[in-house]
PDB file of C-alpha atoms in Angstrom:
ATOM      1  CA  UNK E  22       0.023   0.370   0.055  1.00  0.00           C
ATOM      2  CA  UNK E  23       0.833   3.409  -1.335  1.00  0.00           C
ATOM      3  CA  UNK E  24       1.699   5.764   1.831  1.00  0.00           C
ATOM      4  CA  UNK E  25      -0.112   8.958   1.593  1.00  0.00           C
ATOM      5  CA  UNK E  26       1.854  12.071   0.645  1.00  0.00           C
ATOM      6  CA  UNK E  27       1.719  15.468   2.578  1.00  0.00           C
ATOM      7  CA  UNK E  28       1.322  18.237   0.485  1.00  0.00           C
ATOM      8  CA  UNK E  29       3.919  21.028   0.495  1.00  0.00           C
ATOM      9  CA  UNK E  30       3.337  25.013  -1.060  1.00  0.00           C
ATOM     10  CA  UNK E  31       6.002  26.699  -2.738  1.00  0.00           C
ATOM     11  CA  UNK E  32       4.762  30.238  -3.138  1.00  0.00           C
ATOM     12  CA  UNK E  33       7.306  32.475  -5.519  1.00  0.00           C
ATOM     13  CA  UNK E  34       6.496  36.031  -6.909  1.00  0.00           C
ATOM     14  CA  UNK E  35       5.642  35.551 -10.609  1.00  0.00           C
ATOM     15  CA  UNK E  36       5.841  32.387 -13.329  1.00  0.00           C
ATOM     16  CA  UNK E  37       8.514  34.436 -14.958  1.00  0.00           C
ATOM     17  CA  UNK E  38      10.242  37.601 -15.819  1.00  0.00           C
ATOM     18  CA  UNK E  39      10.588  38.129 -18.877  1.00  0.00           C
ATOM     19  CA  UNK E  40      11.952  41.943 -18.571  1.00  0.00           C
ATOM     20  CA  UNK E  41      14.699  40.337 -16.907  1.00  0.00           C
ATOM     21  CA  UNK E  42      16.190  37.186 -18.401  1.00  0.00           C
ATOM     22  CA  UNK E  43      18.758  36.489 -16.339  1.00  0.00           C
ATOM     23  CA  UNK E  44      17.325  36.925 -12.625  1.00  0.00           C
ATOM     24  CA  UNK E  45      14.328  35.102 -14.493  1.00  0.00           C
ATOM     25  CA  UNK E  46      16.583  31.763 -15.338  1.00  0.00           C
ATOM     26  CA  UNK E  47      18.310  32.037 -11.339  1.00  0.00           C
ATOM     27  CA  UNK E  48      14.687  31.770  -9.942  1.00  0.00           C
ATOM     28  CA  UNK E  49      13.364  29.342 -11.671  1.00  0.00           C
ATOM     29  CA  UNK E  50      16.996  27.635 -10.765  1.00  0.00           C
ATOM     30  CA  UNK E  51      16.370  27.468  -7.366  1.00  0.00           C
ATOM     31  CA  UNK E  52      12.921  27.447  -7.630  1.00  0.00           C
ATOM     32  CA  UNK E  53      13.196  23.568  -9.693  1.00  0.00           C
ATOM     33  CA  UNK E  54      15.893  22.786  -7.452  1.00  0.00           C
ATOM     34  CA  UNK E  55      13.080  23.065  -4.551  1.00  0.00           C
ATOM     35  CA  UNK E  56      10.915  20.960  -6.391  1.00  0.00           C
ATOM     36  CA  UNK E  57      12.694  18.289  -7.520  1.00  0.00           C
ATOM     37  CA  UNK E  58      14.638  17.922  -3.629  1.00  0.00           C
ATOM     38  CA  UNK E  59      10.748  17.556  -2.475  1.00  0.00           C
ATOM     39  CA  UNK E  60       9.168  15.876  -5.276  1.00  0.00           C
ATOM     40  CA  UNK E  61       9.635  12.391  -4.031  1.00  0.00           C
ATOM     41  CA  UNK E  62       8.403  12.514  -0.411  1.00  0.00           C
ATOM     42  CA  UNK E  63       6.163  15.459  -1.371  1.00  0.00           C
ATOM     43  CA  UNK E  64       2.919  16.110  -4.017  1.00  0.00           C
ATOM     44  CA  UNK E  65       3.528  20.150  -4.644  1.00  0.00           C
ATOM     45  CA  UNK E  66       1.442  23.257  -5.519  1.00  0.00           C
ATOM     46  CA  UNK E  67       3.543  25.700  -7.290  1.00  0.00           C
ATOM     47  CA  UNK E  68       1.719  28.867  -6.014  1.00  0.00           C
ATOM     48  CA  UNK E  69       2.081  32.273  -7.733  1.00  0.00           C
ATOM     49  CA  UNK E  70       1.379  35.633  -5.364  1.00  0.00           C
ATOM     50  CA  UNK E  71       1.181  38.405  -7.756  1.00  0.00           C
ATOM     51  CA  UNK E  72      -0.818  35.898  -9.803  1.00  0.00           C
ATOM     52  CA  UNK E  73      -3.318  34.524  -6.600  1.00  0.00           C
ATOM     53  CA  UNK E  74      -3.349  37.952  -4.711  1.00  0.00           C
ATOM     54  CA  UNK E  75      -3.765  38.128  -0.603  1.00  0.00           C
ATOM     55  CA  UNK E  76      -7.700  36.695  -2.092  1.00  0.00           C
ATOM     56  CA  UNK E  77      -6.569  33.786  -2.727  1.00  0.00           C
ATOM     57  CA  UNK E  78      -4.525  32.646  -0.328  1.00  0.00           C
ATOM     58  CA  UNK E  79      -6.935  30.904   2.604  1.00  0.00           C
ATOM     59  CA  UNK E  80      -7.611  28.507  -0.976  1.00  0.00           C
ATOM     60  CA  UNK E  81      -4.493  27.309  -1.928  1.00  0.00           C
ATOM     61  CA  UNK E  82      -2.831  27.041   1.614  1.00  0.00           C
ATOM     62  CA  UNK E  83      -6.060  25.571   2.634  1.00  0.00           C
ATOM     63  CA  UNK E  84      -4.417  21.872   0.263  1.00  0.00           C
ATOM     64  CA  UNK E  85      -1.107  22.457   1.759  1.00  0.00           C
ATOM     65  CA  UNK E  86       0.943  20.821   5.087  1.00  0.00           C
ATOM     66  CA  UNK E  87       3.320  22.725   4.742  1.00  0.00           C
ATOM     67  CA  UNK E  88       4.270  25.825   2.755  1.00  0.00           C
ATOM     68  CA  UNK E  89       8.065  27.626   1.588  1.00  0.00           C
ATOM     69  CA  UNK E  90       7.999  31.084   0.841  1.00  0.00           C
ATOM     70  CA  UNK E  91      10.649  31.607  -1.692  1.00  0.00           C
ATOM     71  CA  UNK E  92      13.319  34.265  -2.285  1.00  0.00           C
ATOM     72  CA  UNK E  93      12.793  37.196  -4.626  1.00  0.00           C
ATOM     73  CA  UNK E  94      12.045  41.047  -5.077  1.00  0.00           C
ATOM     74  CA  UNK E  95      12.644  43.885  -2.304  1.00  0.00           C
ATOM     75  CA  UNK E  96       9.211  43.707  -0.204  1.00  0.00           C
ATOM     76  CA  UNK E  97       7.624  47.051  -0.802  1.00  0.00           C
ATOM     77  CA  UNK E  98       8.888  49.290   2.342  1.00  0.00           C
ATOM     78  CA  UNK E  99       5.143  50.685   2.328  1.00  0.00           C
ATOM     79  CA  UNK E 100       4.610  47.412   3.953  1.00  0.00           C
ATOM     80  CA  UNK E 101       6.939  48.126   7.050  1.00  0.00           C
ATOM     81  CA  UNK E 102       6.158  52.125   7.466  1.00  0.00           C
ATOM     82  CA  UNK E 103       9.276  53.102   5.319  1.00  0.00           C
ATOM     83  CA  UNK E 104       9.683  54.954   2.029  1.00  0.00           C
ATOM     84  CA  UNK E 105      10.738  54.291  -1.691  1.00  0.00           C
ATOM     85  CA  UNK E 106      13.912  55.608  -2.833  1.00  0.00           C
ATOM     86  CA  UNK E 107      16.364  53.860  -1.148  1.00  0.00           C
ATOM     87  CA  UNK E 108      19.839  52.718  -3.019  1.00  0.00           C
ATOM     88  CA  UNK E 109      19.791  49.828  -4.822  1.00  0.00           C
ATOM     89  CA  UNK E 110      16.174  49.317  -4.721  1.00  0.00           C
ATOM     90  CA  UNK E 111      14.477  47.258  -7.933  1.00  0.00           C
ATOM     91  CA  UNK E 112      11.078  46.845  -9.261  1.00  0.00           C
ATOM     92  CA  UNK E 113       8.481  46.079  -6.329  1.00  0.00           C
ATOM     93  CA  UNK E 114       5.325  43.544  -6.608  1.00  0.00           C
ATOM     94  CA  UNK E 115       2.815  44.850  -3.986  1.00  0.00           C
ATOM     95  CA  UNK E 116       0.282  42.744  -4.801  1.00  0.00           C
ATOM     96  CA  UNK E 117       2.376  39.115  -4.530  1.00  0.00           C
ATOM     97  CA  UNK E 118       3.656  40.801  -1.357  1.00  0.00           C
ATOM     98  CA  UNK E 119       0.234  41.072   0.748  1.00  0.00           C
ATOM     99  CA  UNK E 120       0.044  37.705  -0.554  1.00  0.00           C
ATOM    100  CA  UNK E 121       2.628  36.155   0.813  1.00  0.00           C
ATOM    101  CA  UNK E 122       2.032  38.228   4.035  1.00  0.00           C
ATOM    102  CA  UNK E 123      -1.241  37.167   4.004  1.00  0.00           C
ATOM    103  CA  UNK E 124       0.297  33.195   4.031  1.00  0.00           C
ATOM    104  CA  UNK E 125       2.317  33.859   6.401  1.00  0.00           C
ATOM    105  CA  UNK E 126      -0.372  35.471   8.738  1.00  0.00           C
ATOM    106  CA  UNK E 127      -2.851  32.106   7.235  1.00  0.00           C
ATOM    107  CA  UNK E 128       0.351  30.039   8.739  1.00  0.00           C
ATOM    108  CA  UNK E 129       0.305  31.345  12.034  1.00  0.00           C
ATOM    109  CA  UNK E 130      -3.039  30.840  12.217  1.00  0.00           C
ATOM    110  CA  UNK E 131      -3.858  27.621  11.435  1.00  0.00           C
ATOM    111  CA  UNK E 132      -0.160  25.611  12.681  1.00  0.00           C
ATOM    112  CA  UNK E 133       0.801  25.374   9.611  1.00  0.00           C
ATOM    113  CA  UNK E 134       4.759  24.819   8.709  1.00  0.00           C
ATOM    114  CA  UNK E 135       6.604  27.388   6.465  1.00  0.00           C
ATOM    115  CA  UNK E 136       9.781  28.052   5.862  1.00  0.00           C
ATOM    116  CA  UNK E 137      10.097  31.207   4.624  1.00  0.00           C
ATOM    117  CA  UNK E 138      13.973  31.852   2.372  1.00  0.00           C
ATOM    118  CA  UNK E 139      15.422  35.056   1.466  1.00  0.00           C
ATOM    119  CA  UNK E 140      12.969  37.611   0.850  1.00  0.00           C
ATOM    120  CA  UNK E 141      10.715  34.793   2.499  1.00  0.00           C
ATOM    121  CA  UNK E 142      12.202  35.066   6.085  1.00  0.00           C
ATOM    122  CA  UNK E 143      11.840  38.804   5.032  1.00  0.00           C
ATOM    123  CA  UNK E 144       8.117  38.927   4.794  1.00  0.00           C
ATOM    124  CA  UNK E 145       7.291  36.506   7.758  1.00  0.00           C
ATOM    125  CA  UNK E 146       9.339  39.041   9.731  1.00  0.00           C
ATOM    126  CA  UNK E 147       6.898  42.262   8.022  1.00  0.00           C
ATOM    127  CA  UNK E 148       3.863  39.896   8.591  1.00  0.00           C
ATOM    128  CA  UNK E 149       4.864  40.066  12.246  1.00  0.00           C
ATOM    129  CA  UNK E 150       5.101  43.658  12.493  1.00  0.00           C
ATOM    130  CA  UNK E 151       8.872  43.743  11.882  1.00  0.00           C
ATOM    131  CA  UNK E 152      10.722  46.289   9.947  1.00  0.00           C
ATOM    132  CA  UNK E 153      13.841  45.479   7.675  1.00  0.00           C
ATOM    133  CA  UNK E 154      17.150  47.630   6.762  1.00  0.00           C
ATOM    134  CA  UNK E 155      16.840  48.902   3.349  1.00  0.00           C
ATOM    135  CA  UNK E 156      20.332  48.615   1.993  1.00  0.00           C
ATOM    136  CA  UNK E 157      23.467  47.057   3.832  1.00  0.00           C
ATOM    137  CA  UNK E 158      27.022  47.329   2.377  1.00  0.00           C
ATOM    138  CA  UNK E 159      28.499  44.229   3.356  1.00  0.00           C
ATOM    139  CA  UNK E 160      30.108  42.315   0.562  1.00  0.00           C
ATOM    140  CA  UNK E 161      29.474  39.664   3.145  1.00  0.00           C
ATOM    141  CA  UNK E 162      26.526  39.255   2.248  1.00  0.00           C
ATOM    142  CA  UNK E 163      26.055  39.442  -1.662  1.00  0.00           C
ATOM    143  CA  UNK E 164      28.666  40.207  -4.468  1.00  0.00           C
ATOM    144  CA  UNK E 165      28.182  43.908  -5.868  1.00  0.00           C
ATOM    145  CA  UNK E 166      30.208  42.789  -9.048  1.00  0.00           C
ATOM    146  CA  UNK E 167      27.374  40.555  -9.708  1.00  0.00           C
ATOM    147  CA  UNK E 168      24.872  43.238 -10.860  1.00  0.00           C
ATOM    148  CA  UNK E 169      22.727  41.184 -12.026  1.00  0.00           C
ATOM    149  CA  UNK E 170      21.771  38.459  -9.351  1.00  0.00           C
ATOM    150  CA  UNK E 171      24.290  39.394  -6.601  1.00  0.00           C
ATOM    151  CA  UNK E 172      24.906  35.349  -6.758  1.00  0.00           C
ATOM    152  CA  UNK E 173      26.340  33.970  -4.253  1.00  0.00           C
ATOM    153  CA  UNK E 174      28.569  34.966  -1.266  1.00  0.00           C
ATOM    154  CA  UNK E 175      29.759  31.795   0.979  1.00  0.00           C
ATOM    155  CA  UNK E 176      29.853  32.820   4.640  1.00  0.00           C
ATOM    156  CA  UNK E 177      29.670  31.178   8.092  1.00  0.00           C
ATOM    157  CA  UNK E 178      26.573  31.823  10.000  1.00  0.00           C
ATOM    158  CA  UNK E 179      26.817  31.018  14.029  1.00  0.00           C
ATOM    159  CA  UNK E 180      23.421  29.108  15.613  1.00  0.00           C
ATOM    160  CA  UNK E 181      21.448  30.557  18.439  1.00  0.00           C
ATOM    161  CA  UNK E 182      21.197  27.220  20.698  1.00  0.00           C
ATOM    162  CA  UNK E 183      17.724  25.526  22.137  1.00  0.00           C
ATOM    163  CA  UNK E 184      16.213  27.076  19.141  1.00  0.00           C
ATOM    164  CA  UNK E 185      14.014  25.104  16.037  1.00  0.00           C
ATOM    165  CA  UNK E 186      16.901  26.018  13.911  1.00  0.00           C
ATOM    166  CA  UNK E 187      19.549  24.025  16.413  1.00  0.00           C
ATOM    167  CA  UNK E 188      17.982  21.365  15.988  1.00  0.00           C
ATOM    168  CA  UNK E 189      17.926  20.957  12.268  1.00  0.00           C
ATOM    169  CA  UNK E 190      21.025  21.643  12.448  1.00  0.00           C
ATOM    170  CA  UNK E 191      22.179  19.436  15.557  1.00  0.00           C
ATOM    171  CA  UNK E 192      25.680  19.586  16.444  1.00  0.00           C
ATOM    172  CA  UNK E 193      26.712  22.579  14.409  1.00  0.00           C
ATOM    173  CA  UNK E 194      27.719  25.953  16.443  1.00  0.00           C
ATOM    174  CA  UNK E 195      28.730  27.336  12.760  1.00  0.00           C
ATOM    175  CA  UNK E 196      27.573  26.580   9.767  1.00  0.00           C
ATOM    176  CA  UNK E 197      28.260  28.258   5.829  1.00  0.00           C
ATOM    177  CA  UNK E 198      25.550  29.415   4.019  1.00  0.00           C
ATOM    178  CA  UNK E 199      25.169  30.951   0.341  1.00  0.00           C
ATOM    179  CA  UNK E 200      23.271  34.264   0.948  1.00  0.00           C
ATOM    180  CA  UNK E 201      22.940  36.484  -1.621  1.00  0.00           C
ATOM    181  CA  UNK E 202      20.694  39.538  -0.366  1.00  0.00           C
ATOM    182  CA  UNK E 203      21.185  43.607   0.539  1.00  0.00           C
ATOM    183  CA  UNK E 204      18.285  44.105   3.114  1.00  0.00           C
ATOM    184  CA  UNK E 205      18.294  42.229   6.565  1.00  0.00           C
ATOM    185  CA  UNK E 206      16.211  42.021   9.066  1.00  0.00           C
ATOM    186  CA  UNK E 207      16.217  45.517  11.515  1.00  0.00           C
ATOM    187  CA  UNK E 208      13.369  45.548  13.959  1.00  0.00           C
ATOM    188  CA  UNK E 209      12.159  41.833  14.816  1.00  0.00           C
ATOM    189  CA  UNK E 210       8.357  41.000  14.980  1.00  0.00           C
ATOM    190  CA  UNK E 211       6.815  40.033  17.690  1.00  0.00           C
ATOM    191  CA  UNK E 212       6.938  36.314  18.919  1.00  0.00           C
ATOM    192  CA  UNK E 213       9.719  35.764  16.341  1.00  0.00           C
ATOM    193  CA  UNK E 214      13.259  34.999  18.057  1.00  0.00           C
ATOM    194  CA  UNK E 215      16.799  35.461  16.232  1.00  0.00           C
ATOM    195  CA  UNK E 216      18.378  32.144  16.147  1.00  0.00           C
ATOM    196  CA  UNK E 217      21.477  32.630  13.832  1.00  0.00           C
ATOM    197  CA  UNK E 218      23.781  35.968  12.641  1.00  0.00           C
ATOM    198  CA  UNK E 219      26.689  36.248  10.587  1.00  0.00           C
ATOM    199  CA  UNK E 220      29.439  37.190  12.021  1.00  0.00           C
ATOM    200  CA  UNK E 221      29.098  40.996  11.569  1.00  0.00           C
ATOM    201  CA  UNK E 222      26.316  40.772  13.415  1.00  0.00           C
ATOM    202  CA  UNK E 223      23.542  40.610  10.480  1.00  0.00           C
ATOM    203  CA  UNK E 224      20.852  38.365  11.159  1.00  0.00           C
ATOM    204  CA  UNK E 225      20.131  35.609   9.308  1.00  0.00           C
ATOM    205  CA  UNK E 226      17.567  33.494  10.516  1.00  0.00           C
ATOM    206  CA  UNK E 227      14.323  34.121  12.455  1.00  0.00           C
ATOM    207  CA  UNK E 228      11.652  31.781  13.999  1.00  0.00           C
ATOM    208  CA  UNK E 229       8.495  31.687  15.714  1.00  0.00           C
ATOM    209  CA  UNK E 230       8.815  30.871  19.653  1.00  0.00           C
ATOM    210  CA  UNK E 231       6.323  28.540  19.534  1.00  0.00           C
ATOM    211  CA  UNK E 232       5.207  28.004  16.396  1.00  0.00           C
ATOM    212  CA  UNK E 233       6.742  25.881  13.830  1.00  0.00           C
ATOM    213  CA  UNK E 234       7.313  29.121  11.499  1.00  0.00           C
ATOM    214  CA  UNK E 235      11.026  29.391  10.557  1.00  0.00           C
ATOM    215  CA  UNK E 236      13.075  32.150   8.509  1.00  0.00           C
ATOM    216  CA  UNK E 237      16.588  31.679   7.244  1.00  0.00           C
ATOM    217  CA  UNK E 238      18.311  34.872   5.322  1.00  0.00           C
ATOM    218  CA  UNK E 239      20.251  31.953   3.190  1.00  0.00           C
ATOM    219  CA  UNK E 240      19.953  30.065   0.595  1.00  0.00           C
ATOM    220  CA  UNK E 241      19.663  26.447   0.676  1.00  0.00           C
ATOM    221  CA  UNK E 242      18.355  25.411  -2.675  1.00  0.00           C
ATOM    222  CA  UNK E 243      21.717  27.243  -4.290  1.00  0.00           C
ATOM    223  CA  UNK E 244      23.275  24.106  -6.247  1.00  0.00           C
ATOM    224  CA  UNK E 245      26.179  25.005  -4.638  1.00  0.00           C
ATOM    225  CA  UNK E 246      24.937  25.224  -0.819  1.00  0.00           C
ATOM    226  CA  UNK E 247      26.740  22.900   1.197  1.00  0.00           C
ATOM    227  CA  UNK E 248      24.967  19.300   0.761  1.00  0.00           C
ATOM    228  CA  UNK E 249      22.279  18.572   2.646  1.00  0.00           C
ATOM    229  CA  UNK E 250      21.464  21.887   3.236  1.00  0.00           C
ATOM    230  CA  UNK E 251      18.083  21.993   1.624  1.00  0.00           C
ATOM    231  CA  UNK E 252      16.878  18.511   2.922  1.00  0.00           C
ATOM    232  CA  UNK E 253      17.571  19.659   6.493  1.00  0.00           C
ATOM    233  CA  UNK E 254      15.116  22.431   5.593  1.00  0.00           C
ATOM    234  CA  UNK E 255      12.606  19.518   3.979  1.00  0.00           C
ATOM    235  CA  UNK E 256      13.116  17.660   6.772  1.00  0.00           C
ATOM    236  CA  UNK E 257      12.114  19.801   9.313  1.00  0.00           C
ATOM    237  CA  UNK E 258       8.757  20.591   7.641  1.00  0.00           C
ATOM    238  CA  UNK E 259       8.310  17.326   7.125  1.00  0.00           C
ATOM    239  CA  UNK E 260       9.005  16.550  11.073  1.00  0.00           C
ATOM    240  CA  UNK E 261       6.487  19.552  11.907  1.00  0.00           C
ATOM    241  CA  UNK E 262       3.556  18.920  10.435  1.00  0.00           C
ATOM    242  CA  UNK E 263       2.918  15.585  12.098  1.00  0.00           C
ATOM    243  CA  UNK E 264       2.729  17.638  15.287  1.00  0.00           C
ATOM    244  CA  UNK E 265       0.510  20.583  13.839  1.00  0.00           C
ATOM    245  CA  UNK E 266      -3.329  20.543  14.707  1.00  0.00           C
ATOM    246  CA  UNK E 267      -5.788  20.856  11.227  1.00  0.00           C
ATOM    247  CA  UNK E 268      -6.717  23.855   9.934  1.00  0.00           C
ATOM    248  CA  UNK E 269      -9.720  25.130   8.989  1.00  0.00           C
ATOM    249  CA  UNK E 270     -10.544  26.783   5.779  1.00  0.00           C
ATOM    250  CA  UNK E 271     -12.906  29.554   8.168  1.00  0.00           C
ATOM    251  CA  UNK E 272      -9.745  30.617  10.454  1.00  0.00           C
ATOM    252  CA  UNK E 273      -7.702  31.047   7.292  1.00  0.00           C
ATOM    253  CA  UNK E 274     -10.468  33.439   6.414  1.00  0.00           C
ATOM    254  CA  UNK E 275     -10.777  35.359   9.564  1.00  0.00           C
ATOM    255  CA  UNK E 276      -6.838  35.845   9.557  1.00  0.00           C
ATOM    256  CA  UNK E 277      -6.719  37.267   6.175  1.00  0.00           C
ATOM    257  CA  UNK E 278      -9.611  39.605   6.623  1.00  0.00           C
ATOM    258  CA  UNK E 279      -7.935  40.776  10.041  1.00  0.00           C
TER     259      UNK E 279
END
């Protein structure tokens, strides 16, 4: 008898970015890496936040046993009380921002395990009332010589002990990660805790203090990331879902409306 496979929703900003083919190719590579790694153990829902919008999130997310929010463009600063015009500002997709913020709040309302990657971690922080530093100069976190994609820089992070993140990487106080970001967590959101920092003090991972919700600023799905990094994240989601309580669509819709 074949065991029932759980369902993993993977949220991307857009299905394609025809105006930016190099960046589109990068995002699609990372997207396919997650799908390939997960498909043997999970049924996959491909979710495009700009298309679904916040109104489409409850029905889409209700089908999911776990969620990944991928990396992508900067979150619009209006979502965290700041203004446009900052250094290296790119294009924003405000409808996608609102959809993924709703997705994070859905996960909290329904105890659905969620991992946010890069932009996805920043979405988590903003969803819980946090703010972002709009531009960091440090070359430790991105490669300024690669203007199109700023990909990728390897650097160490220190993991806070007695955290969910520490349970994903048992026995590791430090971890080499593959990183590419020019923004970072500034003020931490409510009920969130820092679970990893870079050597310069920048927050590299956050997690909810009570729920199976976690964000990493690095890219475990980068093809050059340490072996087993992405698989460890997927295993965290698999184990977390075993302890989740059933979600209700009514609860999700009330949370989105709020």
